[in-house]
Backbone as JSON Lines, residues from 0, in Angstrom:
{"i":0,"aa":"M","n":[82.95,127.05,120.62],"ca":[81.87,126.33,121.23],"c":[82.41,125.01,121.75]}
{"i":1,"aa":"A","n":[82.05,124.61,122.93],"ca":[82.49,123.35,123.5],"c":[81.35,122.36,123.49]}
{"i":2,"aa":"C","n":[81.68,121.09,123.38],"ca":[80.67,120.04,123.33],"c":[81.17,118.85,124.14]}
{"i":3,"aa":"F","n":[80.31,118.31,125.0],"ca":[80.66,117.11,125.74],"c":[80.08,115.92,125.0]}
{"i":4,"aa":"L","n":[80.88,114.88,124.83],"ca":[80.42,113.65,124.21],"c":[80.59,112.53,125.22]}
{"i":5,"aa":"Y","n":[79.62,111.64,125.29],"ca":[79.66,110.55,126.24],"c":[79.69,109.23,125.48]}
{"i":6,"aa":"S","n":[80.49,108.31,125.93],"ca":[80.55,106.97,125.35],"c":[79.53,106.11,126.06]}
{"i":7,"aa":"Y","n":[78.74,105.35,125.3],"ca":[77.77,104.48,125.92],"c":[78.44,103.27,126.58]}
{"i":8,"aa":"Q","n":[79.69,102.99,126.24],"ca":[80.39,101.84,126.79],"c":[81.25,102.21,128.0]}
{"i":9,"aa":"E","n":[81.54,103.45,128.17],"ca":[82.46,103.85,129.22],"c":[81.87,105.04,129.99]}
{"i":10,"aa":"P","n":[82.17,105.13,131.27],"ca":[81.67,106.25,132.06],"c":[82.53,107.5,131.91]}
{"i":11,"aa":"I","n":[83.47,107.48,130.97],"ca":[84.39,108.61,130.81],"c":[83.76,109.65,129.9]}
{"i":12,"aa":"R","n":[83.94,110.93,130.24],"ca":[83.46,112.02,129.39],"c":[84.59,112.43,128.45]}
{"i":13,"aa":"F","n":[84.21,112.71,127.22],"ca":[85.17,113.22,126.24],"c":[84.84,114.68,125.99]}
{"i":14,"aa":"Y","n":[85.83,115.51,126.05],"ca":[85.64,116.94,125.86],"c":[86.38,117.36,124.61]}
{"i":15,"aa":"L","n":[85.62,117.79,123.62],"ca":[86.19,118.24,122.36],"c":[85.85,119.69,122.15]}
{"i":16,"aa":"I","n":[86.74,120.39,121.53],"ca":[86.48,121.79,121.21],"c":[86.25,121.92,119.72]}
{"i":17,"aa":"F","n":[85.12,122.48,119.37],"ca":[84.81,122.76,117.98],"c":[84.84,124.27,117.83]}
{"i":18,"aa":"N","n":[85.82,124.79,117.13],"ca":[85.99,126.22,117.03],"c":[85.66,126.68,115.61]}
{"i":19,"aa":"S","n":[84.59,127.44,115.47],"ca":[84.15,127.89,114.15],"c":[85.09,128.94,113.57]}
{"i":20,"aa":"D","n":[86.04,129.45,114.37],"ca":[87.01,130.41,113.84],"c":[88.01,129.76,112.89]}
{"i":21,"aa":"F","n":[88.06,128.43,112.89],"ca":[89.01,127.71,112.05],"c":[88.29,126.71,111.15]}
{"i":22,"aa":"P","n":[87.49,127.2,110.18],"ca":[86.71,126.29,109.34],"c":[87.57,125.47,108.39]}
{"i":23,"aa":"D","n":[88.76,125.91,108.07],"ca":[89.61,125.21,107.13],"c":[90.7,124.4,107.85]}
{"i":24,"aa":"M","n":[90.29,123.66,108.88],"ca":[91.25,122.85,109.61],"c":[91.91,121.87,108.65]}
{"i":25,"aa":"D","n":[93.19,121.69,108.81],"ca":[93.89,120.72,107.98],"c":[93.43,119.32,108.33]}
{"i":26,"aa":"I","n":[93.05,118.58,107.3],"ca":[92.67,117.19,107.48],"c":[93.91,116.33,107.24]}
{"i":27,"aa":"K","n":[94.14,115.38,108.12],"ca":[95.26,114.46,108.02],"c":[94.73,113.06,107.74]}
{"i":28,"aa":"H","n":[95.58,112.23,107.17],"ca":[95.24,110.83,106.9],"c":[96.32,109.96,107.54]}
{"i":29,"aa":"Y","n":[95.88,108.98,108.34],"ca":[96.81,108.04,108.94],"c":[96.37,106.61,108.66]}
{"i":30,"aa":"S","n":[97.34,105.77,108.35],"ca":[97.14,104.32,108.3],"c":[97.64,103.79,109.63]}
{"i":31,"aa":"I","n":[96.8,103.01,110.29],"ca":[97.09,102.53,111.64],"c":[96.98,101.01,111.65]}
{"i":32,"aa":"R","n":[97.96,100.36,112.21],"ca":[97.89,98.91,112.38],"c":[98.05,98.62,113.86]}
{"i":33,"aa":"V","n":[97.08,97.85,114.4],"ca":[97.04,97.56,115.83],"c":[97.28,96.07,116.02]}
{"i":34,"aa":"Y","n":[98.26,95.73,116.86],"ca":[98.65,94.35,117.12],"c":[98.28,93.94,118.55]}
{"i":35,"aa":"G","n":[98.15,92.64,118.74],"ca":[97.83,92.07,120.04],"c":[96.59,91.23,119.94]}
{"i":36,"aa":"K","n":[95.87,91.1,121.04],"ca":[94.58,90.4,121.03],"c":[93.53,91.45,120.65]}
{"i":37,"aa":"V","n":[93.36,91.62,119.34],"ca":[92.5,92.71,118.85],"c":[91.41,92.21,117.9]}
{"i":38,"aa":"Q","n":[91.37,90.91,117.64],"ca":[90.27,90.34,116.84],"c":[89.4,89.51,117.76]}
{"i":39,"aa":"G","n":[88.09,89.56,117.51],"ca":[87.16,88.81,118.35],"c":[86.87,89.49,119.68]}
{"i":40,"aa":"V","n":[87.22,90.76,119.81],"ca":[87.0,91.5,121.06],"c":[86.25,92.82,120.81]}
{"i":41,"aa":"F","n":[85.59,92.91,119.68],"ca":[84.81,94.1,119.28],"c":[85.69,95.33,119.04]}
{"i":42,"aa":"F","n":[86.93,95.1,118.64],"ca":[87.83,96.23,118.39],"c":[87.32,97.09,117.23]}
{"i":43,"aa":"R","n":[86.93,96.46,116.12],"ca":[86.5,97.24,114.95],"c":[85.24,98.05,115.24]}
{"i":44,"aa":"A","n":[84.26,97.43,115.87],"ca":[83.02,98.15,116.2],"c":[83.29,99.28,117.18]}
{"i":45,"aa":"S","n":[84.15,99.02,118.16],"ca":[84.51,100.06,119.13],"c":[85.28,101.19,118.46]}
{"i":46,"aa":"A","n":[86.14,100.84,117.5],"ca":[86.89,101.86,116.75],"c":[85.94,102.74,115.94]}
{"i":47,"aa":"R","n":[84.94,102.13,115.32],"ca":[83.95,102.92,114.58],"c":[83.22,103.88,115.51]}
{"i":48,"aa":"H","n":[82.82,103.37,116.66],"ca":[82.1,104.23,117.62],"c":[82.98,105.4,118.07]}
{"i":49,"aa":"R","n":[84.24,105.11,118.4],"ca":[85.15,106.17,118.84],"c":[85.41,107.16,117.7]}
{"i":50,"aa":"A","n":[85.57,106.66,116.48],"ca":[85.8,107.52,115.31],"c":[84.6,108.46,115.1]}
{"i":51,"aa":"Q","n":[83.41,107.93,115.24],"ca":[82.21,108.76,115.07],"c":[82.15,109.84,116.14]}
{"i":52,"aa":"L","n":[82.51,109.51,117.37],"ca":[82.53,110.52,118.44],"c":[83.53,111.64,118.14]}
{"i":53,"aa":"L","n":[84.62,111.28,117.47],"ca":[85.7,112.23,117.2],"c":[85.64,112.83,115.8]}
{"i":54,"aa":"D","n":[84.56,112.59,115.08],"ca":[84.39,113.13,113.73],"c":[85.53,112.7,112.81]}
{"i":55,"aa":"I","n":[85.85,111.41,112.86],"ca":[86.9,110.82,112.03],"c":[86.24,109.92,111.01]}
{"i":56,"aa":"S","n":[86.7,110.01,109.77],"ca":[86.18,109.15,108.72],"c":[87.23,108.13,108.32]}
{"i":57,"aa":"G","n":[86.79,107.05,107.66],"ca":[87.72,106.03,107.2],"c":[87.11,104.65,107.31]}
{"i":58,"aa":"F","n":[87.95,103.67,107.62],"ca":[87.47,102.29,107.76],"c":[88.42,101.5,108.64]}
{"i":59,"aa":"T","n":[87.94,100.33,109.05],"ca":[88.75,99.38,109.8],"c":[88.45,97.98,109.29]}
{"i":60,"aa":"K","n":[89.46,97.11,109.33],"ca":[89.28,95.73,108.89],"c":[90.26,94.82,109.62]}
{"i":61,"aa":"N","n":[89.9,93.55,109.73],"ca":[90.8,92.53,110.27],"c":[91.81,92.14,109.21]}
{"i":62,"aa":"E","n":[93.01,91.81,109.66],"ca":[94.06,91.32,108.76],"c":[94.33,89.84,109.08]}
{"i":63,"aa":"R","n":[94.86,89.14,108.11],"ca":[95.14,87.71,108.26],"c":[96.15,87.41,109.36]}
{"i":64,"aa":"D","n":[97.04,88.37,109.64],"ca":[98.06,88.13,110.67],"c":[97.55,88.35,112.09]}
{"i":65,"aa":"G","n":[96.25,88.63,112.24],"ca":[95.65,88.84,113.57],"c":[95.58,90.29,114.0]}
{"i":66,"aa":"S","n":[96.12,91.2,113.21],"ca":[96.08,92.63,113.54],"c":[94.78,93.24,113.02]}
{"i":67,"aa":"V","n":[94.56,94.48,113.4],"ca":[93.46,95.29,112.86],"c":[94.09,96.46,112.12]}
{"i":68,"aa":"Y","n":[93.6,96.7,110.9],"ca":[94.09,97.79,110.07],"c":[93.03,98.88,110.03]}
{"i":69,"aa":"I","n":[93.48,100.13,110.15],"ca":[92.57,101.28,110.16],"c":[93.14,102.35,109.25]}
{"i":70,"aa":"E","n":[92.29,102.94,108.44],"ca":[92.63,104.18,107.75],"c":[91.7,105.24,108.32]}
{"i":71,"aa":"A","n":[92.27,106.34,108.78],"ca":[91.49,107.35,109.49],"c":[91.87,108.74,109.01]}
{"i":72,"aa":"E","n":[90.85,109.59,108.86],"ca":[91.05,110.99,108.45],"c":[90.26,111.92,109.35]}
{"i":73,"aa":"G","n":[90.89,113.03,109.69],"ca":[90.23,114.03,110.52],"c":[91.23,115.08,110.94]}
{"i":74,"aa":"S","n":[90.84,115.89,111.9],"ca":[91.75,116.92,112.4],"c":[92.89,116.24,113.16]}
{"i":75,"aa":"E","n":[94.02,116.9,113.19],"ca":[95.19,116.32,113.87],"c":[94.9,116.06,115.34]}
{"i":76,"aa":"K","n":[94.18,116.97,115.97],"ca":[93.86,116.82,117.39],"c":[92.99,115.59,117.62]}
{"i":77,"aa":"N","n":[91.94,115.43,116.83],"ca":[91.05,114.29,117.01],"c":[91.72,112.98,116.63]}
{"i":78,"aa":"L","n":[92.57,113.01,115.59],"ca":[93.32,111.81,115.24],"c":[94.27,111.41,116.36]}
{"i":79,"aa":"S","n":[94.86,112.38,117.01],"ca":[95.75,112.09,118.13],"c":[94.97,111.4,119.26]}
{"i":80,"aa":"L","n":[93.78,111.88,119.55],"ca":[92.93,111.25,120.56],"c":[92.54,109.83,120.14]}
{"i":81,"aa":"F","n":[92.23,109.65,118.86],"ca":[91.85,108.34,118.34],"c":[93.02,107.36,118.44]}
{"i":82,"aa":"I","n":[94.2,107.8,118.05],"ca":[95.38,106.95,118.13],"c":[95.68,106.58,119.58]}
{"i":83,"aa":"G","n":[95.51,107.53,120.48],"ca":[95.66,107.23,121.9],"c":[94.7,106.13,122.33]}
{"i":84,"aa":"W","n":[93.46,106.2,121.85],"ca":[92.48,105.15,122.16],"c":[92.93,103.82,121.57]}
{"i":85,"aa":"C","n":[93.49,103.82,120.36],"ca":[93.95,102.58,119.71],"c":[95.0,101.87,120.56]}
{"i":86,"aa":"H","n":[95.77,102.6,121.34],"ca":[96.77,101.98,122.21],"c":[96.12,101.21,123.35]}
{"i":87,"aa":"E","n":[94.88,101.52,123.66],"ca":[94.15,100.83,124.74],"c":[93.11,99.88,124.16]}
{"i":88,"aa":"G","n":[92.31,100.35,123.21],"ca":[91.24,99.54,122.62],"c":[90.1,99.33,123.58]}
{"i":89,"aa":"P","n":[89.15,98.47,123.18],"ca":[88.02,98.17,124.07],"c":[88.48,97.3,125.24]}
{"i":90,"aa":"E","n":[87.6,97.11,126.18],"ca":[87.93,96.44,127.44],"c":[88.55,95.06,127.25]}
{"i":91,"aa":"R","n":[88.06,94.27,126.31],"ca":[88.54,92.89,126.15],"c":[89.81,92.78,125.3]}
{"i":92,"aa":"A","n":[90.27,93.87,124.73],"ca":[91.46,93.84,123.88],"c":[92.73,93.94,124.73]}
{"i":93,"aa":"T","n":[93.8,93.39,124.17],"ca":[95.13,93.55,124.74],"c":[96.03,94.04,123.61]}
{"i":94,"aa":"V","n":[96.32,95.32,123.59],"ca":[97.11,95.91,122.52],"c":[98.59,95.83,122.89]}
{"i":95,"aa":"T","n":[99.39,95.28,121.96],"ca":[100.83,95.16,122.2],"c":[101.65,96.17,121.4]}
{"i":96,"aa":"N","n":[101.1,96.63,120.27],"ca":[101.84,97.58,119.44],"c":[100.88,98.3,118.51]}
{"i":97,"aa":"V","n":[101.18,99.56,118.23],"ca":[100.41,100.35,117.27],"c":[101.39,101.03,116.34]}
{"i":98,"aa":"E","n":[101.21,100.82,115.03],"ca":[102.04,101.48,114.02],"c":[101.18,102.51,113.31]}
{"i":99,"aa":"V","n":[101.73,103.71,113.12],"ca":[101.0,104.8,112.49],"c":[101.85,105.38,111.37]}
{"i":100,"aa":"K","n":[101.24,105.53,110.2],"ca":[101.93,106.14,109.06],"c":[101.02,107.2,108.45]}
{"i":101,"aa":"E","n":[101.59,108.37,108.2],"ca":[100.82,109.43,107.54],"c":[100.82,109.19,106.04]}
{"i":102,"aa":"G","n":[99.71,109.52,105.4],"ca":[99.59,109.33,103.96],"c":[98.72,110.41,103.36]}
{"i":103,"aa":"P","n":[98.47,110.32,102.05],"ca":[97.64,111.32,101.37],"c":[96.17,111.19,101.77]}
{"i":104,"aa":"V","n":[95.49,112.32,101.88],"ca":[94.07,112.34,102.24],"c":[93.26,111.71,101.11]}
{"i":105,"aa":"K","n":[92.32,110.84,101.48],"ca":[91.47,110.14,100.5],"c":[90.03,110.63,100.52]}
{"i":106,"aa":"N","n":[89.71,111.57,101.42],"ca":[88.37,112.16,101.52],"c":[87.28,111.11,101.76]}
{"i":107,"aa":"F","n":[87.47,110.28,102.77],"ca":[86.45,109.32,103.16],"c":[85.22,110.05,103.67]}
{"i":108,"aa":"T","n":[84.07,109.4,103.55],"ca":[82.85,109.91,104.18],"c":[82.34,108.81,105.1]}
{"i":109,"aa":"G","n":[82.15,109.15,106.35],"ca":[81.72,108.16,107.33],"c":[82.86,107.25,107.75]}
{"i":110,"aa":"F","n":[82.55,106.31,108.62],"ca":[83.54,105.35,109.09],"c":[82.93,103.97,108.99]}
{"i":111,"aa":"E","n":[83.59,103.09,108.28],"ca":[83.04,101.78,107.93],"c":[83.83,100.66,108.59]}
{"i":112,"aa":"V","n":[83.11,99.63,109.04],"ca":[83.73,98.39,109.48],"c":[83.65,97.43,108.3]}
{"i":113,"aa":"K","n":[84.78,97.06,107.75],"ca":[84.81,96.12,106.64],"c":[84.81,94.71,107.22]}
{"i":114,"aa":"R","n":[83.92,93.89,106.72],"ca":[83.74,92.52,107.22],"c":[84.74,91.58,106.57]}
{"i":115,"aa":"G","n":[85.12,90.55,107.32],"ca":[86.02,89.55,106.79],"c":[87.44,90.06,106.7]}
{"i":116,"aa":"M","n":[88.31,89.21,106.25],"ca":[89.72,89.59,106.08],"c":[89.98,89.83,104.62]}
{"i":117,"aa":"I","n":[90.57,90.99,104.35],"ca":[90.8,91.39,102.95],"c":[92.27,91.3,102.64]}
């Protein structure tokens, strides 16, 4: 079954394939750190919106060094799309580097924006 998803912030259509023949898709976990002008530009809120569109769970938070930290879980295909988005970010962001590390699955539910710097 195919499903079109539309972003309320962008005129771009996202096309995802949800195939019921593969109910046991492997879930991956990635820790992502995004550098550049990524705080104060709605990066975390935009990341949550994109994660929800892609059925990704986890969280995002600001770091003291000016980066944004994300832990994300989902299918490899959707995580790949999400990481691709992290390289661009929302319109006001200027991303200079993205670091991605695979880790153990933590079984997050939903996607949360953590407030403040932790």
